[in-house]
Amino acid sequence: MVVPRATMLGAIVAKTLFRRKWSPSSSSVLWFSSVPRTKAPLEMAERDGELRVFVVAGEVSGDSIASRVMASLKLLSPFPVRFAGVGGAKMSSEGMQSLFPIEDISVMGIWELLPHLYRIRVRLKETVEAAALFEPHVVLTVDSKGFSFRFLKQLRARYNQQKSHWPVHFHYVAPSFWAWKGGEARLRGLAEIVDHLLCILPNEDKICKLNGVPATFVGHPVLEDVLELNLRNNHIVPDWRAEGNAEDFRNKHVIPSGATIVSLLPGSRVQEVTRMLPIFANTLELLKETFPQMMTVIHVAPNKHVENFIADAVHRWPVPSVLIPGGMTQLRYDAFSASRVALCTSGTVAVELQLARLPCVVAYRANILTEWYIKYKAKIRHISLPNILLDSAIIPEALFRFCTPGNLAMLLM
């Protein structure tokens, strides 16, 4: 069966972008009153004979999400669609040439950000300039709230200064306001720069609306991966479960039948991979005597810095390993199906592993100052999304100073 690139969630988002009328939220009336109102994207597209969309995604996951929206826009728009912005390989495949490599702004943390501030400021200025020259009808930012919100603020200030019609601003993936002390209070300022939030978790949209930010719940993108996977394989699955082909994976990679396979997912940003992969290697060193036929499958994010680091690291790896490239859903879930357990850095992957029904341990370390900030400001007990949603530690977590090879080996056992 051929699965269309533009599927459910992308179509929902695209239709939200095509709403005919836009008006300011109650909390931003003063801001909007100083300049002409935003015009509906389709009105401007009809006038110009094309729909111009400026898209910014600063992470590998955002690149995947944005590419689906782009595919859906091309499918549903009554006008030709032209894209510009910042993104990765998947957005490029949908017809957008990125202003610069996505890795240039893919940085997570607080103190981890400091060495990269100058480069990010230069890239931010370039992005604002390019957006203004492109004259988009719609601006869509995806996740990466630090870069995205600064970009939207500076772009809107420019339009405000020129006293001209500005494009509609969408942001996909609401900031995790529910995780931080004072998070809801900070939502209220978003209405000045974001016309509509596209939320991926239940009840986020309601809280956003209560704080003056128009929002729509569109569902989690990982569920769309599962839907596509099962349709492609002609699987009729009664519940949300991702089924890969374990036998096919073992045969393709010539894995002995008695081998114990551990999936390793060290992250998508080079800062977290360089911090977590050595911890994972030392963990396997502790386990290999207990499991003499242990093998690892290392999932490599499509980030050139990550790819280079992992390619070098496996030369000193304690057990045999298979590297598989990121961004390939079928291969990813085939590897999950062939694995006995997974060890992952905290992130979206925890949801994927639950959908694959693969037991896992979630690990996380950061700069000591970043860890201190998280402990002081966070108001939730867990870090992985399945635990947060269920408010229960269904997945073992080894965080901060407890993230040691000894603890990880014990939890994996």
Short mmCIF file of C-alpha atoms in Angstrom, two decimals:
data_model
loop_
_atom_site.label_atom_id
_atom_site.label_comp_id
_atom_site.label_asym_id
_atom_site.label_seq_id
_atom_site.Cartn_x
_atom_site.Cartn_y
_atom_site.Cartn_z
CA MET A 1 0.00 0.00 0.00
CA VAL A 2 1.30 3.49 -0.85
CA VAL A 3 0.94 5.89 2.04
CA PRO A 4 0.58 9.58 1.08
CA ARG A 5 3.23 11.84 2.63
CA ALA A 6 0.53 14.25 3.79
CA THR A 7 -1.49 12.40 6.40
CA MET A 8 -3.82 13.13 9.29
CA LEU A 9 -1.96 15.51 11.57
CA GLY A 10 -0.39 17.44 8.72
CA ALA A 11 -3.80 17.90 7.15
CA ILE A 12 -5.33 19.11 10.43
CA VAL A 13 -2.55 21.66 10.81
CA ALA A 14 -2.84 22.77 7.19
CA LYS A 15 -6.58 23.33 7.53
CA THR A 16 -5.99 25.37 10.68
CA LEU A 17 -3.57 27.56 8.71
CA PHE A 18 -6.24 28.06 6.03
CA ARG A 19 -8.80 29.63 8.36
CA ARG A 20 -10.43 32.51 6.54
CA LYS A 21 -10.39 35.15 9.28
CA TRP A 22 -7.88 36.12 11.91
CA SER A 23 -8.42 38.52 14.76
CA PRO A 24 -6.38 39.48 17.83
CA SER A 25 -6.83 37.65 21.11
CA SER A 26 -8.20 39.66 24.03
CA SER A 27 -4.82 39.89 25.74
CA SER A 28 -3.15 41.45 22.70
CA VAL A 29 -5.70 44.08 21.68
CA LEU A 30 -3.37 46.97 22.58
CA TRP A 31 -0.56 45.45 20.55
CA PHE A 32 -2.76 44.91 17.51
CA SER A 33 -4.45 48.31 17.74
CA SER A 34 -1.23 50.12 16.85
CA VAL A 35 -0.96 48.54 13.38
CA PRO A 36 -3.29 47.18 10.69
CA ARG A 37 -4.78 43.76 11.41
CA THR A 38 -3.38 40.53 10.12
CA LYS A 39 -4.97 39.43 6.86
CA ALA A 40 -6.15 35.87 6.20
CA PRO A 41 -3.44 33.84 4.41
CA LEU A 42 -5.74 32.76 1.57
CA GLU A 43 -6.82 36.34 0.86
CA MET A 44 -3.19 37.35 0.38
CA ALA A 45 -2.42 34.19 -1.61
CA GLU A 46 -5.34 34.90 -3.93
CA ARG A 47 -4.03 38.43 -4.49
CA ASP A 48 -0.46 37.25 -5.19
CA GLY A 49 -1.25 34.06 -7.11
CA GLU A 50 0.76 31.91 -4.66
CA LEU A 51 0.91 31.02 -0.97
CA ARG A 52 4.24 31.99 0.57
CA VAL A 53 5.13 30.14 3.78
CA PHE A 54 8.25 30.84 5.85
CA VAL A 55 9.09 27.84 8.05
CA VAL A 56 11.66 27.58 10.85
CA ALA A 57 12.61 24.28 12.52
CA GLY A 58 15.72 24.13 14.68
CA GLU A 59 15.77 20.44 15.60
CA VAL A 60 15.69 17.05 13.89
CA SER A 61 12.20 16.35 15.31
CA GLY A 62 11.00 19.76 14.13
CA ASP A 63 12.30 19.05 10.63
CA SER A 64 10.13 15.92 10.50
CA ILE A 65 7.05 17.70 11.84
CA ALA A 66 7.43 20.69 9.49
CA SER A 67 7.92 18.48 6.44
CA ARG A 68 4.53 16.86 7.04
CA VAL A 69 2.83 20.25 7.25
CA MET A 70 4.57 21.32 4.05
CA ALA A 71 3.40 18.19 2.24
CA SER A 72 -0.16 18.77 3.43
CA LEU A 73 -0.13 22.44 2.44
CA LYS A 74 0.95 21.52 -1.10
CA LEU A 75 -1.85 18.95 -1.25
CA LEU A 76 -4.63 21.16 0.15
CA SER A 77 -3.77 24.67 -0.99
CA PRO A 78 -5.86 26.03 -3.89
CA PHE A 79 -2.76 28.04 -4.90
CA PRO A 80 0.85 27.07 -5.65
CA VAL A 81 2.90 27.04 -2.43
CA ARG A 82 6.41 28.49 -2.12
CA PHE A 83 8.56 27.81 0.95
CA ALA A 84 11.57 29.49 2.49
CA GLY A 85 13.21 29.25 5.91
CA VAL A 86 15.40 27.02 8.04
CA GLY A 87 15.20 23.24 8.25
CA GLY A 88 16.78 19.88 7.59
CA ALA A 89 16.78 17.09 5.04
CA LYS A 90 13.07 16.26 5.22
CA MET A 91 12.02 19.87 4.68
CA SER A 92 14.47 20.05 1.80
CA SER A 93 12.75 17.04 0.21
CA GLU A 94 9.50 19.04 0.28
CA GLY A 95 11.05 21.85 -1.74
CA MET A 96 12.68 24.24 0.73
CA GLN A 97 16.33 25.28 0.58
CA SER A 98 17.48 26.03 4.13
CA LEU A 99 19.17 29.37 4.80
CA PHE A 100 21.89 27.52 6.75
CA PRO A 101 22.46 24.04 8.28
CA ILE A 102 19.94 23.18 10.99
CA GLU A 103 22.83 22.11 13.25
CA ASP A 104 23.85 25.76 13.62
CA ILE A 105 20.93 26.44 15.98
CA SER A 106 20.33 22.96 17.44
CA VAL A 107 21.55 23.65 20.96
CA MET A 108 19.79 22.67 24.20
CA GLY A 109 20.38 23.86 27.73
CA ILE A 110 21.23 27.10 29.46
CA TRP A 111 24.94 27.15 30.12
CA GLU A 112 25.48 24.80 27.16
CA LEU A 113 24.19 27.66 24.99
CA LEU A 114 26.83 30.20 26.02
CA PRO A 115 29.68 29.10 23.68
CA HIS A 116 27.28 29.31 20.72
CA LEU A 117 25.56 32.63 21.47
CA TYR A 118 27.36 34.73 18.87
CA ARG A 119 26.70 32.24 16.05
CA ILE A 120 23.03 31.94 17.03
CA ARG A 121 22.61 35.73 17.15
CA VAL A 122 24.07 35.98 13.63
CA ARG A 123 21.75 33.22 12.39
CA LEU A 124 18.77 34.89 14.07
CA LYS A 125 19.47 38.16 12.28
CA GLU A 126 19.87 36.34 8.96
CA THR A 127 16.54 34.56 9.48
CA VAL A 128 14.63 37.77 10.25
CA GLU A 129 16.16 39.49 7.22
CA ALA A 130 15.31 36.57 4.93
CA ALA A 131 11.72 36.39 6.22
CA ALA A 132 11.16 40.10 5.66
CA LEU A 133 12.50 39.88 2.08
CA PHE A 134 10.38 36.79 1.35
CA GLU A 135 7.16 38.64 2.37
CA PRO A 136 5.36 35.50 3.60
CA HIS A 137 1.63 35.11 4.06
CA VAL A 138 2.21 32.57 6.86
CA VAL A 139 5.11 32.10 9.26
CA LEU A 140 5.37 28.69 10.93
CA THR A 141 7.91 27.97 13.66
CA VAL A 142 8.27 24.45 15.04
CA ASP A 143 9.43 23.76 18.62
CA SER A 144 12.91 25.22 19.46
CA LYS A 145 11.15 27.90 21.48
CA GLY A 146 14.33 29.83 22.36
CA PHE A 147 15.18 30.59 18.73
CA SER A 148 11.59 30.55 17.45
CA PHE A 149 10.13 33.08 19.87
CA ARG A 150 13.05 35.51 19.47
CA PHE A 151 12.64 35.24 15.72
CA LEU A 152 8.88 35.88 15.86
CA LYS A 153 9.33 38.82 18.23
CA GLN A 154 11.94 40.51 16.04
CA LEU A 155 9.99 39.85 12.85
CA ARG A 156 6.78 41.30 14.27
CA ALA A 157 8.66 44.33 15.58
CA ARG A 158 9.95 44.95 12.06
CA TYR A 159 6.46 44.82 10.57
CA ASN A 160 5.20 47.03 13.37
CA GLN A 161 7.90 49.60 12.63
CA GLN A 162 6.99 49.60 8.94
CA LYS A 163 3.27 49.90 9.80
CA SER A 164 2.42 47.21 7.27
CA HIS A 165 0.27 44.08 7.26
CA TRP A 166 2.08 41.27 8.95
CA PRO A 167 1.83 37.54 8.20
CA VAL A 168 -0.03 35.15 10.48
CA HIS A 169 2.37 33.59 13.03
CA PHE A 170 1.87 29.94 13.96
CA HIS A 171 3.95 27.99 16.44
CA TYR A 172 3.77 24.18 16.40
CA VAL A 173 4.50 22.35 19.71
CA ALA A 174 3.51 24.49 22.68
CA PRO A 175 6.25 25.30 25.18
CA SER A 176 6.14 22.96 28.19
CA PHE A 177 4.59 25.60 30.47
CA TRP A 178 3.11 22.83 32.62
CA ALA A 179 6.60 21.63 33.61
CA TRP A 180 7.94 24.87 35.14
CA LYS A 181 7.11 27.10 38.06
CA GLY A 182 5.47 30.22 36.67
CA GLY A 183 5.06 28.57 33.26
CA GLU A 184 1.41 29.57 32.79
CA ALA A 185 2.16 33.20 33.65
CA ARG A 186 4.75 33.35 30.86
CA LEU A 187 2.15 32.08 28.38
CA ARG A 188 0.30 35.38 28.51
CA GLY A 189 3.06 37.27 26.73
CA LEU A 190 2.98 34.86 23.78
CA ALA A 191 -0.18 36.40 22.31
CA GLU A 192 1.89 39.41 21.26
CA ILE A 193 4.01 37.35 18.88
CA VAL A 194 2.05 34.11 18.23
CA ASP A 195 -1.38 34.22 16.57
CA HIS A 196 -2.04 30.52 17.05
CA LEU A 197 -0.41 27.65 18.95
CA LEU A 198 -0.63 24.10 17.63
CA CYS A 199 -0.55 21.78 20.66
CA ILE A 200 0.48 18.12 20.66
CA LEU A 201 -0.64 17.13 24.18
CA PRO A 202 -4.16 16.86 25.61
CA ASN A 203 -5.51 19.90 27.51
CA GLU A 204 -2.64 22.19 26.47
CA ASP A 205 -4.97 24.07 24.13
CA LYS A 206 -7.50 24.75 26.91
CA ILE A 207 -4.87 26.20 29.23
CA CYS A 208 -3.44 28.31 26.40
CA LYS A 209 -6.88 29.75 25.63
CA LEU A 210 -7.47 30.56 29.31
CA ASN A 211 -4.25 32.58 29.16
CA GLY A 212 -5.25 34.50 26.04
CA VAL A 213 -3.39 32.45 23.44
CA PRO A 214 -5.53 30.93 20.62
CA ALA A 215 -4.65 27.24 20.31
CA THR A 216 -5.68 23.96 18.66
CA PHE A 217 -4.89 20.43 19.83
CA VAL A 218 -3.60 18.53 16.78
CA GLY A 219 -2.21 15.35 18.36
CA HIS A 220 1.28 13.95 18.79
CA PRO A 221 3.35 13.49 15.61
CA VAL A 222 4.68 10.11 16.79
CA LEU A 223 1.16 8.68 16.43
CA GLU A 224 1.30 9.55 12.75
CA ASP A 225 4.52 7.55 12.42
CA VAL A 226 2.70 4.55 13.88
CA LEU A 227 -0.26 4.99 11.55
CA GLU A 228 1.97 5.22 8.47
CA LEU A 229 4.06 2.25 9.58
CA ASN A 230 1.07 -0.03 10.13
CA LEU A 231 -0.65 1.06 6.90
CA ARG A 232 2.55 0.43 4.93
CA ASN A 233 2.84 -3.07 6.40
CA ASN A 234 -0.89 -3.80 6.09
CA HIS A 235 -1.12 -4.30 9.85
CA ILE A 236 -4.53 -3.89 11.47
CA VAL A 237 -3.65 -3.09 15.07
CA PRO A 238 -6.56 -2.63 17.52
CA ASP A 239 -4.60 -0.28 19.81
CA TRP A 240 -1.78 2.20 19.29
CA ARG A 241 1.08 -0.22 18.79
CA ALA A 242 4.01 0.02 16.37
CA GLU A 243 5.02 -3.35 14.92
CA GLY A 244 8.36 -3.72 13.18
CA ASN A 245 9.90 -6.77 11.52
CA ALA A 246 12.46 -8.27 13.92
CA GLU A 247 13.36 -11.22 11.69
CA ASP A 248 14.02 -9.01 8.69
CA PHE A 249 16.25 -6.73 10.76
CA ARG A 250 18.31 -9.63 12.13
CA ASN A 251 18.73 -11.16 8.67
CA LYS A 252 19.76 -7.90 7.00
CA HIS A 253 22.40 -7.19 9.63
CA VAL A 254 23.53 -10.83 10.03
CA ILE A 255 22.81 -10.90 13.77
CA PRO A 256 23.23 -14.32 15.45
CA SER A 257 20.00 -15.86 16.70
CA GLY A 258 21.21 -15.99 20.31
CA ALA A 259 22.39 -12.37 20.48
CA THR A 260 20.92 -10.00 23.05
CA ILE A 261 20.27 -6.72 21.26
CA VAL A 262 20.20 -3.42 23.14
CA SER A 263 18.92 -0.35 21.28
CA LEU A 264 20.83 2.82 22.19
CA LEU A 265 19.37 6.26 21.49
CA PRO A 266 21.86 8.86 22.74
CA GLY A 267 19.99 11.94 21.44
CA SER A 268 19.79 14.22 18.42
CA ARG A 269 21.96 17.17 19.52
CA VAL A 270 25.72 16.89 19.53
CA GLN A 271 26.00 18.34 23.07
CA GLU A 272 23.84 15.59 24.58
CA VAL A 273 25.36 12.81 22.47
CA THR A 274 28.92 13.70 23.49
CA ARG A 275 27.82 13.69 27.13
CA MET A 276 25.63 10.54 27.08
CA LEU A 277 27.38 8.13 24.70
CA PRO A 278 30.48 7.59 26.91
CA ILE A 279 28.15 6.84 29.86
CA PHE A 280 26.29 4.31 27.68
CA ALA A 281 29.61 2.70 26.63
CA ASN A 282 30.70 2.26 30.26
CA THR A 283 27.28 0.79 31.07
CA LEU A 284 27.70 -1.85 28.37
CA GLU A 285 31.17 -2.63 29.68
CA LEU A 286 29.54 -3.63 32.98
CA LEU A 287 26.91 -5.77 31.25
CA LYS A 288 28.95 -7.64 28.64
CA GLU A 289 30.22 -10.34 31.01
CA THR A 290 26.65 -11.20 32.03
CA PHE A 291 25.52 -11.19 28.37
CA PRO A 292 28.47 -12.50 26.31
CA GLN A 293 26.49 -12.29 23.05
CA MET A 294 25.35 -8.73 23.61
CA MET A 295 25.10 -6.43 20.58
CA THR A 296 24.03 -2.80 20.36
CA VAL A 297 22.01 -1.03 17.73
CA ILE A 298 22.90 2.66 17.84
CA HIS A 299 20.27 4.97 16.37
CA VAL A 300 22.10 7.90 14.77
CA ALA A 301 20.21 11.18 14.44
CA PRO A 302 20.47 12.93 11.02
CA ASN A 303 22.84 15.59 12.33
CA LYS A 304 26.30 15.70 10.71
CA HIS A 305 28.08 16.49 14.00
CA VAL A 306 26.30 13.60 15.74
CA GLU A 307 27.06 11.25 12.85
CA ASN A 308 30.78 12.11 12.95
CA PHE A 309 31.03 11.73 16.73
CA ILE A 310 29.31 8.32 16.81
CA ALA A 311 31.28 7.01 13.80
CA ASP A 312 34.49 7.78 15.69
CA ALA A 313 33.21 6.45 19.05
CA VAL A 314 32.29 2.97 17.77
CA HIS A 315 35.96 2.25 16.98
CA ARG A 316 36.43 1.93 20.77
CA TRP A 317 33.05 0.33 21.49
CA PRO A 318 32.98 -2.49 24.08
CA VAL A 319 30.58 -4.79 22.18
CA PRO A 320 29.68 -5.40 18.50
CA SER A 321 27.39 -2.68 17.16
CA VAL A 322 25.16 -1.80 14.23
CA LEU A 323 24.61 1.85 13.29
CA ILE A 324 21.29 2.77 11.72
CA PRO A 325 20.50 6.20 10.30
CA GLY A 326 17.76 8.33 11.81
CA GLY A 327 14.69 9.48 9.91
CA MET A 328 13.77 6.01 8.62
CA THR A 329 10.64 4.95 10.49
CA GLN A 330 10.47 1.36 9.22
CA LEU A 331 14.11 0.62 10.05
CA ARG A 332 13.76 2.24 13.46
CA TYR A 333 10.79 0.10 14.50
CA ASP A 334 12.31 -3.04 12.98
CA ALA A 335 15.30 -2.46 15.27
CA PHE A 336 13.00 -1.91 18.25
CA SER A 337 11.20 -5.19 17.52
CA ALA A 338 14.51 -7.06 17.37
CA SER A 339 15.77 -5.56 20.63
CA ARG A 340 15.47 -6.92 24.16
CA VAL A 341 15.69 -3.52 25.87
CA ALA A 342 16.55 0.11 25.09
CA LEU A 343 18.67 2.76 26.77
CA CYS A 344 17.82 6.29 25.72
CA THR A 345 18.48 9.93 26.44
CA SER A 346 15.31 11.69 27.57
CA GLY A 347 13.16 12.90 24.67
CA THR A 348 10.36 11.97 22.27
CA VAL A 349 11.91 8.53 21.84
CA ALA A 350 10.44 7.44 25.18
CA VAL A 351 6.99 7.66 23.57
CA GLU A 352 8.17 5.72 20.51
CA LEU A 353 9.57 2.94 22.69
CA GLN A 354 6.29 2.62 24.59
CA LEU A 355 4.37 2.38 21.31
CA ALA A 356 6.83 -0.33 20.22
CA ARG A 357 6.27 -2.09 23.58
CA LEU A 358 10.03 -2.17 24.15
CA PRO A 359 11.15 -1.88 27.80
CA CYS A 360 13.55 1.00 28.27
CA VAL A 361 15.56 3.07 30.72
CA VAL A 362 15.60 6.85 30.32
CA ALA A 363 18.86 8.63 31.17
CA TYR A 364 19.83 12.29 31.34
CA ARG A 365 22.85 14.37 32.29
CA ALA A 366 23.58 18.03 31.58
CA ASN A 367 25.93 20.78 32.66
CA ILE A 368 25.88 20.93 36.47
CA LEU A 369 24.44 24.47 36.41
CA THR A 370 21.70 23.42 33.99
CA GLU A 371 20.87 20.49 36.27
CA TRP A 372 20.68 22.82 39.26
CA TYR A 373 18.33 25.15 37.35
CA ILE A 374 16.05 22.26 36.37
CA LYS A 375 15.86 21.02 39.96
CA TYR A 376 15.02 24.51 41.21
CA LYS A 377 12.49 25.52 38.53
CA ALA A 378 10.75 22.26 37.54
CA LYS A 379 7.42 21.45 39.17
CA ILE A 380 7.02 17.89 37.82
CA ARG A 381 8.46 14.67 39.29
CA HIS A 382 9.36 12.94 36.02
CA ILE A 383 11.23 13.84 32.84
CA SER A 384 9.94 11.33 30.27
CA LEU A 385 6.60 12.07 28.64
CA PRO A 386 4.87 8.70 29.31
CA ASN A 387 5.63 9.09 33.05
CA ILE A 388 4.43 12.71 33.00
CA LEU A 389 1.16 11.89 31.21
CA LEU A 390 0.36 9.00 33.55
CA ASP A 391 1.90 10.66 36.63
CA SER A 392 3.57 7.37 37.40
CA ALA A 393 7.11 6.00 37.00
CA ILE A 394 6.24 3.32 34.43
CA ILE A 395 9.67 3.90 32.83
CA PRO A 396 12.77 3.82 35.05
CA GLU A 397 14.63 7.15 34.97
CA ALA A 398 18.27 7.75 35.92
CA LEU A 399 18.75 11.51 36.06
CA PHE A 400 21.59 13.90 36.86
CA ARG A 401 23.98 12.51 39.52
CA PHE A 402 22.08 9.20 39.53
CA CYS A 403 22.86 8.75 35.82
CA THR A 404 25.91 6.52 36.31
CA PRO A 405 26.98 3.36 34.48
CA GLY A 406 26.39 1.33 37.64
CA ASN A 407 22.82 2.56 38.08
CA LEU A 408 22.01 2.20 34.39
CA ALA A 409 23.38 -1.37 34.28
CA MET A 410 21.29 -2.31 37.33
CA LEU A 411 18.12 -0.84 35.81
CA LEU A 412 18.70 -2.55 32.47
CA MET A 413 19.26 -5.89 34.20
#
